Short mmCIF file of C-alpha atoms in Angstrom, two decimals:
data_model
loop_
_atom_site.label_atom_id
_atom_site.label_comp_id
_atom_site.label_asym_id
_atom_site.label_seq_id
_atom_site.Cartn_x
_atom_site.Cartn_y
_atom_site.Cartn_z
CA UNK A 298 -26.92 91.06 16.57
CA UNK A 299 -25.91 95.44 15.56
CA UNK A 300 -26.50 98.66 17.15
CA UNK A 301 -24.72 101.55 17.73
CA UNK A 302 -25.88 101.78 21.32
CA UNK A 303 -24.53 98.55 22.44
CA UNK A 304 -21.36 98.89 20.42
CA UNK A 305 -20.48 102.25 22.67
CA UNK A 306 -22.37 100.47 25.71
CA UNK A 307 -20.36 97.26 26.16
CA UNK A 308 -16.96 98.27 26.84
CA UNK A 309 -18.29 100.63 28.88
CA UNK A 310 -20.11 98.12 30.70
CA UNK A 311 -17.24 96.01 31.07
CA UNK A 312 -15.16 98.04 32.28
CA UNK A 313 -17.23 99.32 35.34
CA UNK A 314 -17.87 95.34 35.93
CA UNK A 315 -13.81 95.11 36.17
CA UNK A 316 -13.72 98.46 37.99
CA UNK A 317 -16.13 96.68 41.10
CA UNK A 318 -14.30 93.61 40.77
CA UNK A 319 -11.19 95.28 41.76
CA UNK A 320 -12.23 98.05 43.94
CA UNK A 321 -14.47 95.48 46.05
CA UNK A 322 -11.56 92.91 46.02
CA UNK A 323 -8.94 95.44 47.42
CA UNK A 324 -10.80 96.23 49.94
CA UNK A 325 -11.50 92.93 51.02
CA UNK A 326 -8.07 91.77 50.98
CA UNK A 327 -7.28 94.89 52.80
CA UNK A 328 -9.31 94.21 55.25
CA UNK A 329 -9.95 90.64 56.07
CA UNK A 330 -7.11 87.92 56.26
CA UNK A 331 -7.74 85.62 53.36
CA UNK A 332 -6.71 82.44 53.63
CA UNK A 333 -4.56 81.01 50.44
CA UNK A 334 -6.88 78.19 50.53
CA UNK A 335 -10.22 79.46 51.61
CA UNK A 336 -13.07 79.02 50.09
CA UNK A 337 -13.03 82.81 48.29
CA UNK A 338 -9.18 82.21 47.29
CA UNK A 339 -10.51 78.93 45.91
CA UNK A 340 -13.52 80.66 44.30
CA UNK A 341 -11.09 83.52 42.71
CA UNK A 342 -8.53 80.88 40.89
CA UNK A 343 -12.06 79.05 39.94
CA UNK A 344 -13.75 82.13 38.10
CA UNK A 345 -10.73 83.19 36.83
CA UNK A 346 -9.68 79.92 35.31
CA UNK A 347 -12.94 79.99 33.60
CA UNK A 348 -13.06 83.25 32.45
CA UNK A 349 -9.70 82.41 30.41
CA UNK A 350 -10.80 79.44 29.44
CA UNK A 351 -14.65 81.20 27.91
CA UNK A 352 -12.30 83.58 26.60
CA UNK A 353 -11.50 80.59 23.76
CA UNK A 354 -14.90 81.63 22.28
CA UNK A 355 -13.62 84.36 20.33
CA UNK A 356 -11.08 81.61 18.51
CA UNK A 357 -14.31 79.51 17.72
CA UNK A 358 -16.56 82.71 16.58
CA UNK A 359 -13.78 83.45 14.26
CA UNK A 360 -14.45 80.11 12.11
CA UNK A 361 -18.26 80.29 12.76
CA UNK A 362 -20.56 81.46 10.60
CA UNK A 363 -23.24 80.16 13.31
CA UNK A 364 -21.79 82.05 16.10
CA UNK A 365 -20.91 85.49 14.04
CA UNK A 366 -24.79 85.32 12.75
CA UNK A 367 -25.64 85.11 16.62
CA UNK A 368 -23.22 88.55 17.36
CA UNK A 369 -20.87 90.69 15.50
CA UNK A 370 -17.41 89.12 15.42
CA UNK A 371 -16.26 92.89 16.86
CA UNK A 372 -18.66 91.90 19.98
CA UNK A 373 -16.99 88.46 20.38
CA UNK A 374 -13.92 90.53 20.56
CA UNK A 375 -15.19 92.90 23.02
CA UNK A 376 -16.41 89.54 25.31
CA UNK A 377 -12.73 88.05 24.70
CA UNK A 378 -10.69 91.05 26.01
CA UNK A 379 -13.02 91.38 28.99
CA UNK A 380 -13.37 87.48 29.89
CA UNK A 381 -8.49 88.05 29.47
CA UNK A 382 -8.87 91.01 31.70
CA UNK A 383 -11.00 89.66 34.27
CA UNK A 384 -8.83 86.62 34.17
CA UNK A 385 -5.76 88.27 35.57
CA UNK A 386 -7.41 90.24 37.88
CA UNK A 387 -9.09 87.30 39.52
CA UNK A 388 -6.29 85.12 39.44
CA UNK A 389 -3.89 87.83 40.65
CA UNK A 390 -5.98 88.27 44.02
CA UNK A 391 -6.09 84.32 44.17
CA UNK A 392 -2.35 84.44 44.01
CA UNK A 393 -1.88 87.33 45.79
CA UNK A 394 -0.50 85.34 49.04
CA UNK A 395 2.53 84.24 47.02
CA UNK A 396 4.30 87.26 46.56
CA UNK A 397 3.02 89.43 49.78
CA UNK A 398 4.02 86.66 52.50
CA UNK A 399 7.27 87.13 54.54
CA UNK A 400 8.54 83.92 53.09
CA UNK A 401 10.74 84.27 49.86
CA UNK A 402 9.46 83.30 46.43
CA UNK A 403 9.64 79.64 45.45
CA UNK A 404 9.76 80.22 41.51
CA UNK A 405 9.42 76.73 41.00
CA UNK A 406 6.24 76.93 42.83
CA UNK A 407 3.59 75.28 40.21
CA UNK A 408 1.60 77.97 41.26
CA UNK A 409 3.89 80.83 40.88
CA UNK A 410 5.27 79.51 37.87
CA UNK A 411 1.13 79.59 36.47
CA UNK A 412 1.01 83.11 37.43
CA UNK A 413 3.77 84.15 35.09
CA UNK A 414 2.69 82.05 32.54
CA UNK A 415 -1.04 84.06 32.92
CA UNK A 416 1.00 87.53 32.96
CA UNK A 417 3.18 86.62 30.23
CA UNK A 418 0.22 85.63 27.71
CA UNK A 419 -1.80 88.70 29.68
CA UNK A 420 1.09 90.98 27.82
CA UNK A 421 1.16 88.67 24.73
CA UNK A 422 -2.39 89.33 24.02
CA UNK A 423 -2.11 93.22 24.54
CA UNK A 424 0.75 93.38 22.09
CA UNK A 425 -1.68 91.14 19.52
CA UNK A 426 -4.62 93.69 20.41
CA UNK A 427 -2.38 96.60 19.21
CA UNK A 428 -1.33 94.60 15.86
CA UNK A 429 -5.02 93.58 15.51
CA UNK A 430 -6.37 96.93 15.64
CA UNK A 431 -3.68 97.91 12.55
CA UNK A 432 -5.56 95.16 10.29
CA UNK A 433 -8.18 96.41 8.37
CA UNK A 434 -11.35 95.11 8.84
CA UNK A 435 -15.20 95.32 7.65
CA UNK A 436 -17.99 97.01 9.79
CA UNK A 437 -18.63 93.48 11.45
CA UNK A 438 -15.37 93.46 12.46
CA UNK A 439 -13.88 90.43 10.14
CA UNK A 440 -10.31 90.96 8.90
CA UNK A 441 -10.08 92.31 5.47
CA UNK A 442 -7.42 90.57 2.33
CA UNK A 443 -5.56 92.96 0.43
CA UNK A 444 -7.91 92.79 -2.05
CA UNK A 445 -10.90 93.84 -0.25
CA UNK A 446 -9.13 96.69 0.89
CA UNK A 447 -8.56 98.11 -2.72
CA UNK A 448 -11.97 97.05 -3.87
CA UNK A 449 -13.32 99.08 -0.79
CA UNK A 450 -11.37 102.09 -2.13
CA UNK A 451 -12.38 102.15 -5.06
CA UNK A 452 -15.87 102.67 -4.48
CA UNK A 453 -15.23 105.25 -2.15
CA UNK A 454 -14.61 107.43 -4.50
CA UNK A 455 -16.76 110.33 -3.45
CA UNK A 456 -15.42 113.85 -3.48
CA UNK A 457 -13.42 115.00 -0.40
CA UNK A 458 -11.40 118.00 -0.28
CA UNK A 459 -8.02 118.60 -0.97
CA UNK A 460 -7.17 119.02 2.87
CA UNK A 461 -8.62 115.38 3.07
CA UNK A 462 -6.61 113.68 -0.07
CA UNK A 463 -3.27 115.60 1.35
CA UNK A 464 -3.54 113.26 4.98
CA UNK A 465 -3.20 110.24 2.97
CA UNK A 466 -0.30 111.80 0.36
CA UNK A 467 2.55 110.92 2.75
CA UNK A 468 1.33 107.63 4.22
CA UNK A 469 5.19 105.87 2.94
CA UNK A 470 5.61 101.50 3.50
CA UNK A 471 7.51 99.79 5.39
CA UNK A 472 8.49 96.65 6.69
CA UNK A 473 8.90 96.20 10.15
CA UNK A 474 7.15 97.21 13.87
CA UNK A 475 9.17 100.33 13.95
CA UNK A 476 7.43 101.27 10.70
CA UNK A 477 4.19 100.26 11.93
CA UNK A 478 4.33 102.21 15.19
CA UNK A 479 5.20 105.15 12.90
CA UNK A 480 2.71 104.70 10.64
CA UNK A 481 0.20 104.66 14.08
CA UNK A 482 1.27 107.75 15.20
CA UNK A 483 1.21 109.30 12.14
CA UNK A 484 -2.27 107.68 11.24
CA UNK A 485 -3.57 109.18 14.70
CA UNK A 486 -2.50 112.47 14.20
CA UNK A 487 -4.25 112.44 10.39
CA UNK A 488 -7.49 111.33 12.26
CA UNK A 489 -7.20 114.36 14.85
CA UNK A 490 -6.98 116.67 11.91
CA UNK A 491 -9.80 115.30 9.98
CA UNK A 492 -12.02 116.07 13.08
CA UNK A 493 -10.96 119.23 13.17
CA UNK A 494 -12.72 119.87 9.96
CA UNK A 495 -15.94 121.05 9.40
CA UNK A 496 -17.25 117.96 7.38
CA UNK A 497 -21.21 117.02 7.50
CA UNK A 498 -21.37 113.79 9.38
CA UNK A 499 -21.28 111.27 6.26
CA UNK A 500 -18.31 113.08 4.73
CA UNK A 501 -16.43 113.04 8.44
CA UNK A 502 -17.40 109.79 8.64
CA UNK A 503 -16.13 108.90 4.79
CA UNK A 504 -13.12 110.76 5.45
CA UNK A 505 -12.22 108.81 8.28
CA UNK A 506 -12.63 105.29 6.91
CA UNK A 507 -10.91 106.36 3.96
CA UNK A 508 -7.62 108.02 5.82
CA UNK A 509 -7.53 104.86 7.87
CA UNK A 510 -7.48 102.61 5.12
CA UNK A 511 -5.00 104.24 3.06
CA UNK A 512 -2.61 104.47 5.70
CA UNK A 513 -3.26 100.98 6.83
CA UNK A 514 -2.99 99.44 3.14
CA UNK A 515 0.82 101.12 3.07
CA UNK A 516 2.05 99.00 5.56
CA UNK A 517 -0.70 96.37 5.50
CA UNK A 518 1.78 93.45 4.13
CA UNK A 519 3.88 94.03 6.93
CA UNK A 520 1.71 94.19 9.09
CA UNK A 521 0.48 90.69 8.43
CA UNK A 522 3.29 89.35 8.96
CA UNK A 523 3.92 90.35 12.20
CA UNK A 524 0.56 89.21 12.93
CA UNK A 525 1.38 85.98 11.81
CA UNK A 526 4.77 85.79 13.76
CA UNK A 527 2.74 86.38 17.00
CA UNK A 528 0.07 84.25 16.62
CA UNK A 529 2.94 81.44 15.90
CA UNK A 530 4.41 82.85 19.33
CA UNK A 531 0.76 83.17 21.15
CA UNK A 532 -0.73 80.14 21.37
CA UNK A 533 2.07 78.31 22.19
CA UNK A 534 2.42 80.27 25.37
CA UNK A 535 -1.25 80.13 26.07
CA UNK A 536 -1.24 76.28 25.88
CA UNK A 537 1.95 76.22 28.01
CA UNK A 538 -0.74 78.49 30.43
CA UNK A 539 -3.56 76.09 30.52
CA UNK A 540 -1.41 73.49 30.72
CA UNK A 541 0.28 74.77 33.96
CA UNK A 542 -3.17 75.77 35.31
CA UNK A 543 -4.28 72.16 34.78
CA UNK A 544 -1.44 70.75 36.85
CA UNK A 545 -1.64 73.49 39.53
CA UNK A 546 -5.48 72.58 39.96
CA UNK A 547 -4.64 68.82 40.12
CA UNK A 548 -1.23 69.23 42.60
CA UNK A 549 -3.47 71.52 45.10
CA UNK A 550 -6.26 69.19 45.20
CA UNK A 551 -4.02 66.24 45.49
CA UNK A 552 -1.83 67.70 48.46
CA UNK A 553 -5.14 69.71 50.02
CA UNK A 554 -8.19 67.68 49.86
CA UNK A 555 -9.86 69.87 52.05
CA UNK A 556 -9.14 73.33 49.74
CA UNK A 557 -11.99 75.70 49.73
CA UNK A 558 -13.85 74.01 52.64
#
């Protein structure tokens, strides 16, 4: 499934849903006394946890051709990001009482530890998304190998103005996160320069694709290495978060049998 309108509309729809949830819950919590063990708080916890479980379908989609035939990998990624943001938002309201009451925070409380794990995994995910954006991808959203990048660049042989070609002539290689950030900033500047040029729609799309690929190619091995290191770190963090969530739920229902009633 692919349609240009869907590609543009999905992020907007997800943003509006999150904004509605944020405004609605902020108003309700500000105007009502929400009990930590009340029905709403428990519902927020379950829906938040459910969102963070369902978001794992993206990991399955990366390996499943059947799911990628149902929907482009980039769409699965959009859903993954939306569910992650929604999970953090709802769990934040679910845990609000831990940080807003006058009593001191018990940092070894399973609920507090679970929330801290959620926040750590959330920011780790943001960092991973930044790295992922610097890995060259096909139109379908699948990651490209170095050979595939070279093949596409060889096929993008239509002539472009010299001013465009200069924009990737200074694409230095480099190793490490600092080099990648520098390449990112220069690439953004180069793409803005392309957008200001008087080019046809086809030439503009071609120029942007080539500028991006040439610059991503220059730091590709460094980016791939950083991304692999991030995965090695992120997966156990996410695993710990889910384990703490299960422990938190189990203890909550063990010591509060009437939870949510």
